[in-house]
Amino acid sequence: ARAESQEGLVVVKVFAIHDPSLPLETYKNHLEDVRKKLSSAVNCIPYQKIILTDKAGLIIREYVKYSLYDRLSTRPFLTNIEKRWITFQILYALHQCHKVGVCHGDIKLENITVTSWNWVLLVDFASFKPTFIPVDNPADYSYFFDTSR
């Protein structure tokens, strides 16, 4: 969800807590570690605030208006040199992550944002998503990876 803060617009992702025995403090510590590691990465926006309550976990990051998906389908279309510049920045963002030992976990067009001056920012780091999904429970796939929402 998009929300407004004192500093401007933010994205708030909400994780409803159905099972209070989940070790959410571990995930919170991991996300805070990722934030610290990426503090000097110019092409990455990790989550800036993580809040745990009894009923939900909230992760908050800066809002950027356009995803790469949006930008690729919006006029004026990108020129070849702009596409190359964006590609270079994506690769450099990955270099910045891997240099400090951070895995993104969910790279897709919607998680690569582009500013009005074609500056690329990698967002929504999700190394907390499961690596394996049970074959007999497709609900986990829909919950963590469904892009139709």
PDB file of C-alpha atoms in Angstrom:
ATOM      1  CA  ALA A   1       0.000   0.000   0.000  1.00  0.00           C
ATOM      2  CA  ARG A   2       1.109   3.560  -0.619  1.00  0.00           C
ATOM      3  CA  ALA A   3       1.066   5.927   2.339  1.00  0.00           C
ATOM      4  CA  GLU A   4       2.225   9.410   3.250  1.00  0.00           C
ATOM      5  CA  SER A   5       4.832  10.191   5.892  1.00  0.00           C
ATOM      6  CA  GLN A   6       6.516  13.377   7.065  1.00  0.00           C
ATOM      7  CA  GLU A   7       9.318  12.783   4.535  1.00  0.00           C
ATOM      8  CA  GLY A   8       7.026  12.030   1.578  1.00  0.00           C
ATOM      9  CA  LEU A   9       5.330   9.013   0.013  1.00  0.00           C
ATOM     10  CA  VAL A  10       6.230   5.511   1.192  1.00  0.00           C
ATOM     11  CA  VAL A  11       5.303   1.923   0.362  1.00  0.00           C
ATOM     12  CA  VAL A  12       4.026  -0.152   3.277  1.00  0.00           C
ATOM     13  CA  LYS A  13       3.951  -3.941   2.968  1.00  0.00           C
ATOM     14  CA  VAL A  14       1.797  -5.705   5.549  1.00  0.00           C
ATOM     15  CA  PHE A  15       2.263  -9.284   6.752  1.00  0.00           C
ATOM     16  CA  ALA A  16      -0.731 -10.434   8.798  1.00  0.00           C
ATOM     17  CA  ILE A  17       0.346 -12.615  11.714  1.00  0.00           C
ATOM     18  CA  HIS A  18      -1.855 -15.722  11.843  1.00  0.00           C
ATOM     19  CA  ASP A  19       0.598 -17.838  13.841  1.00  0.00           C
ATOM     20  CA  PRO A  20       2.154 -16.008  16.813  1.00  0.00           C
ATOM     21  CA  SER A  21       4.840 -18.706  17.103  1.00  0.00           C
ATOM     22  CA  LEU A  22       6.514 -17.558  13.869  1.00  0.00           C
ATOM     23  CA  PRO A  23      10.063 -16.281  14.515  1.00  0.00           C
ATOM     24  CA  LEU A  24       9.410 -12.826  13.034  1.00  0.00           C
ATOM     25  CA  GLU A  25      12.095 -11.165  15.144  1.00  0.00           C
ATOM     26  CA  THR A  26      14.664 -13.190  13.157  1.00  0.00           C
ATOM     27  CA  TYR A  27      13.300 -11.794   9.881  1.00  0.00           C
ATOM     28  CA  LYS A  28      13.233  -8.288  11.305  1.00  0.00           C
ATOM     29  CA  ASN A  29      16.892  -8.579  12.306  1.00  0.00           C
ATOM     30  CA  HIS A  30      17.748  -9.921   8.846  1.00  0.00           C
ATOM     31  CA  LEU A  31      15.994  -7.009   7.095  1.00  0.00           C
ATOM     32  CA  GLU A  32      17.743  -4.504   9.366  1.00  0.00           C
ATOM     33  CA  ASP A  33      21.070  -6.170   8.529  1.00  0.00           C
ATOM     34  CA  VAL A  34      20.291  -5.859   4.798  1.00  0.00           C
ATOM     35  CA  ARG A  35      19.459  -2.169   5.321  1.00  0.00           C
ATOM     36  CA  LYS A  36      22.807  -1.554   7.026  1.00  0.00           C
ATOM     37  CA  LYS A  37      24.762  -3.447   4.373  1.00  0.00           C
ATOM     38  CA  LEU A  38      23.093  -1.512   1.534  1.00  0.00           C
ATOM     39  CA  SER A  39      23.323   1.915   3.180  1.00  0.00           C
ATOM     40  CA  SER A  40      25.946   3.079   0.667  1.00  0.00           C
ATOM     41  CA  ALA A  41      24.464   1.325  -2.394  1.00  0.00           C
ATOM     42  CA  VAL A  42      23.257   4.116  -4.679  1.00  0.00           C
ATOM     43  CA  ASN A  43      21.066   1.875  -6.859  1.00  0.00           C
ATOM     44  CA  CYS A  44      19.278   0.046  -4.032  1.00  0.00           C
ATOM     45  CA  ILE A  45      16.446   1.045  -1.722  1.00  0.00           C
ATOM     46  CA  PRO A  46      16.141  -1.490   1.088  1.00  0.00           C
ATOM     47  CA  TYR A  47      13.289  -1.330   3.579  1.00  0.00           C
ATOM     48  CA  GLN A  48      13.888   1.667   5.836  1.00  0.00           C
ATOM     49  CA  LYS A  49      11.627   0.733   8.720  1.00  0.00           C
ATOM     50  CA  ILE A  50      10.421  -2.594  10.076  1.00  0.00           C
ATOM     51  CA  ILE A  51       7.617  -2.648  12.654  1.00  0.00           C
ATOM     52  CA  LEU A  52       6.308  -5.732  14.461  1.00  0.00           C
ATOM     53  CA  THR A  53       3.000  -5.680  16.347  1.00  0.00           C
ATOM     54  CA  ASP A  54       0.872  -8.485  17.793  1.00  0.00           C
ATOM     55  CA  LYS A  55      -1.291  -8.603  14.672  1.00  0.00           C
ATOM     56  CA  ALA A  56       1.018  -7.632  11.799  1.00  0.00           C
ATOM     57  CA  GLY A  57       4.505  -7.022  10.549  1.00  0.00           C
ATOM     58  CA  LEU A  58       5.035  -3.822   8.541  1.00  0.00           C
ATOM     59  CA  ILE A  59       7.961  -3.103   6.242  1.00  0.00           C
ATOM     60  CA  ILE A  60       8.305   0.410   4.858  1.00  0.00           C
ATOM     61  CA  ARG A  61      10.395   1.880   2.056  1.00  0.00           C
ATOM     62  CA  GLU A  62      10.548   5.039  -0.021  1.00  0.00           C
ATOM     63  CA  TYR A  63       7.984   5.276  -2.846  1.00  0.00           C
ATOM     64  CA  VAL A  64       9.169   5.552  -6.452  1.00  0.00           C
ATOM     65  CA  LYS A  65       6.426   6.221  -9.005  1.00  0.00           C
ATOM     66  CA  TYR A  66       7.485   4.077 -11.981  1.00  0.00           C
ATOM     67  CA  SER A  67       8.606   0.468 -12.155  1.00  0.00           C
ATOM     68  CA  LEU A  68      10.651  -0.720 -15.119  1.00  0.00           C
ATOM     69  CA  TYR A  69       7.515  -2.531 -16.275  1.00  0.00           C
ATOM     70  CA  ASP A  70       5.647   0.807 -16.352  1.00  0.00           C
ATOM     71  CA  ARG A  71       8.498   2.650 -18.052  1.00  0.00           C
ATOM     72  CA  LEU A  72       8.912   0.070 -20.823  1.00  0.00           C
ATOM     73  CA  SER A  73       5.256   0.419 -21.799  1.00  0.00           C
ATOM     74  CA  THR A  74       4.960   4.215 -21.541  1.00  0.00           C
ATOM     75  CA  ARG A  75       5.577   6.762 -24.290  1.00  0.00           C
ATOM     76  CA  PRO A  76       8.047   8.125 -25.158  1.00  0.00           C
ATOM     77  CA  PHE A  77       9.629   4.700 -25.508  1.00  0.00           C
ATOM     78  CA  LEU A  78      13.207   4.241 -24.427  1.00  0.00           C
ATOM     79  CA  THR A  79      15.985   4.756 -26.958  1.00  0.00           C
ATOM     80  CA  ASN A  80      18.743   2.171 -27.369  1.00  0.00           C
ATOM     81  CA  ILE A  81      21.209   4.222 -25.322  1.00  0.00           C
ATOM     82  CA  GLU A  82      18.630   4.639 -22.518  1.00  0.00           C
ATOM     83  CA  LYS A  83      18.021   0.875 -22.503  1.00  0.00           C
ATOM     84  CA  ARG A  84      21.768   0.278 -22.234  1.00  0.00           C
ATOM     85  CA  TRP A  85      22.061   2.813 -19.395  1.00  0.00           C
ATOM     86  CA  ILE A  86      19.219   1.130 -17.504  1.00  0.00           C
ATOM     87  CA  THR A  87      20.746  -2.321 -18.101  1.00  0.00           C
ATOM     88  CA  PHE A  88      24.115  -1.118 -16.799  1.00  0.00           C
ATOM     89  CA  GLN A  89      22.482   0.283 -13.664  1.00  0.00           C
ATOM     90  CA  ILE A  90      20.608  -2.979 -12.998  1.00  0.00           C
ATOM     91  CA  LEU A  91      23.860  -4.926 -13.252  1.00  0.00           C
ATOM     92  CA  TYR A  92      25.602  -2.382 -11.039  1.00  0.00           C
ATOM     93  CA  ALA A  93      22.813  -2.620  -8.444  1.00  0.00           C
ATOM     94  CA  LEU A  94      23.318  -6.388  -8.370  1.00  0.00           C
ATOM     95  CA  HIS A  95      27.066  -5.847  -8.013  1.00  0.00           C
ATOM     96  CA  GLN A  96      26.424  -3.530  -5.053  1.00  0.00           C
ATOM     97  CA  CYS A  97      24.241  -6.204  -3.415  1.00  0.00           C
ATOM     98  CA  HIS A  98      26.558  -9.130  -3.991  1.00  0.00           C
ATOM     99  CA  LYS A  99      29.615  -7.149  -2.911  1.00  0.00           C
ATOM    100  CA  VAL A 100      28.160  -6.921   0.611  1.00  0.00           C
ATOM    101  CA  GLY A 101      26.650 -10.421   0.615  1.00  0.00           C
ATOM    102  CA  VAL A 102      23.005  -9.500   0.019  1.00  0.00           C
ATOM    103  CA  CYS A 103      20.720 -11.600  -2.184  1.00  0.00           C
ATOM    104  CA  HIS A 104      17.651  -9.801  -3.562  1.00  0.00           C
ATOM    105  CA  GLY A 105      15.352 -12.822  -3.678  1.00  0.00           C
ATOM    106  CA  ASP A 106      12.675 -11.487  -6.048  1.00  0.00           C
ATOM    107  CA  ILE A 107      14.089  -9.678  -9.086  1.00  0.00           C
ATOM    108  CA  LYS A 108      11.355  -8.814 -11.581  1.00  0.00           C
ATOM    109  CA  LEU A 109      10.341  -5.752 -13.605  1.00  0.00           C
ATOM    110  CA  GLU A 110       8.040  -4.547 -10.819  1.00  0.00           C
ATOM    111  CA  ASN A 111      10.932  -4.521  -8.310  1.00  0.00           C
ATOM    112  CA  ILE A 112      13.168  -2.367 -10.487  1.00  0.00           C
ATOM    113  CA  THR A 113      12.070   1.254 -10.290  1.00  0.00           C
ATOM    114  CA  VAL A 114      13.025   4.052 -12.666  1.00  0.00           C
ATOM    115  CA  THR A 115      12.973   7.749 -11.857  1.00  0.00           C
ATOM    116  CA  SER A 116      11.944  10.431 -14.361  1.00  0.00           C
ATOM    117  CA  TRP A 117      15.617  10.908 -15.234  1.00  0.00           C
ATOM    118  CA  ASN A 118      16.166   7.155 -15.839  1.00  0.00           C
ATOM    119  CA  TRP A 119      17.955   6.425 -12.570  1.00  0.00           C
ATOM    120  CA  VAL A 120      17.409   2.761 -11.629  1.00  0.00           C
ATOM    121  CA  LEU A 121      16.673   1.652  -8.066  1.00  0.00           C
ATOM    122  CA  LEU A 122      16.357  -1.980  -7.001  1.00  0.00           C
ATOM    123  CA  VAL A 123      13.588  -2.292  -4.383  1.00  0.00           C
ATOM    124  CA  ASP A 124      11.604  -4.822  -2.322  1.00  0.00           C
ATOM    125  CA  PHE A 125      14.434  -7.052  -1.183  1.00  0.00           C
ATOM    126  CA  ALA A 126      12.847 -10.389  -0.337  1.00  0.00           C
ATOM    127  CA  SER A 127      15.528 -12.816   0.748  1.00  0.00           C
ATOM    128  CA  PHE A 128      13.005 -13.934   3.392  1.00  0.00           C
ATOM    129  CA  LYS A 129      10.854 -15.598   0.730  1.00  0.00           C
ATOM    130  CA  PRO A 130      10.991 -19.403   0.769  1.00  0.00           C
ATOM    131  CA  THR A 131      13.437 -21.198  -1.500  1.00  0.00           C
ATOM    132  CA  PHE A 132      11.240 -24.286  -1.751  1.00  0.00           C
ATOM    133  CA  ILE A 133       7.453 -24.430  -1.950  1.00  0.00           C
ATOM    134  CA  PRO A 134       5.544 -27.607  -0.985  1.00  0.00           C
ATOM    135  CA  VAL A 135       4.190 -29.401  -4.042  1.00  0.00           C
ATOM    136  CA  ASP A 136       0.888 -30.079  -2.300  1.00  0.00           C
ATOM    137  CA  ASN A 137       0.264 -26.445  -1.240  1.00  0.00           C
ATOM    138  CA  PRO A 138       0.094 -23.946  -4.127  1.00  0.00           C
ATOM    139  CA  ALA A 139      -1.284 -21.295  -1.750  1.00  0.00           C
ATOM    140  CA  ASP A 140       2.281 -20.530  -0.620  1.00  0.00           C
ATOM    141  CA  TYR A 141       3.290 -19.821  -4.222  1.00  0.00           C
ATOM    142  CA  SER A 142       0.347 -17.480  -4.721  1.00  0.00           C
ATOM    143  CA  TYR A 143       1.057 -15.713  -1.435  1.00  0.00           C
ATOM    144  CA  PHE A 144       4.774 -15.112  -2.018  1.00  0.00           C
ATOM    145  CA  PHE A 145       5.149 -14.949  -5.809  1.00  0.00           C
ATOM    146  CA  ASP A 146       1.803 -14.148  -7.449  1.00  0.00           C
ATOM    147  CA  THR A 147       2.166 -11.042  -9.622  1.00  0.00           C
ATOM    148  CA  SER A 148      -1.472 -10.746 -10.706  1.00  0.00           C
ATOM    149  CA  ARG A 149      -2.391  -8.502  -7.745  1.00  0.00           C
TER     150      ARG A 149
END
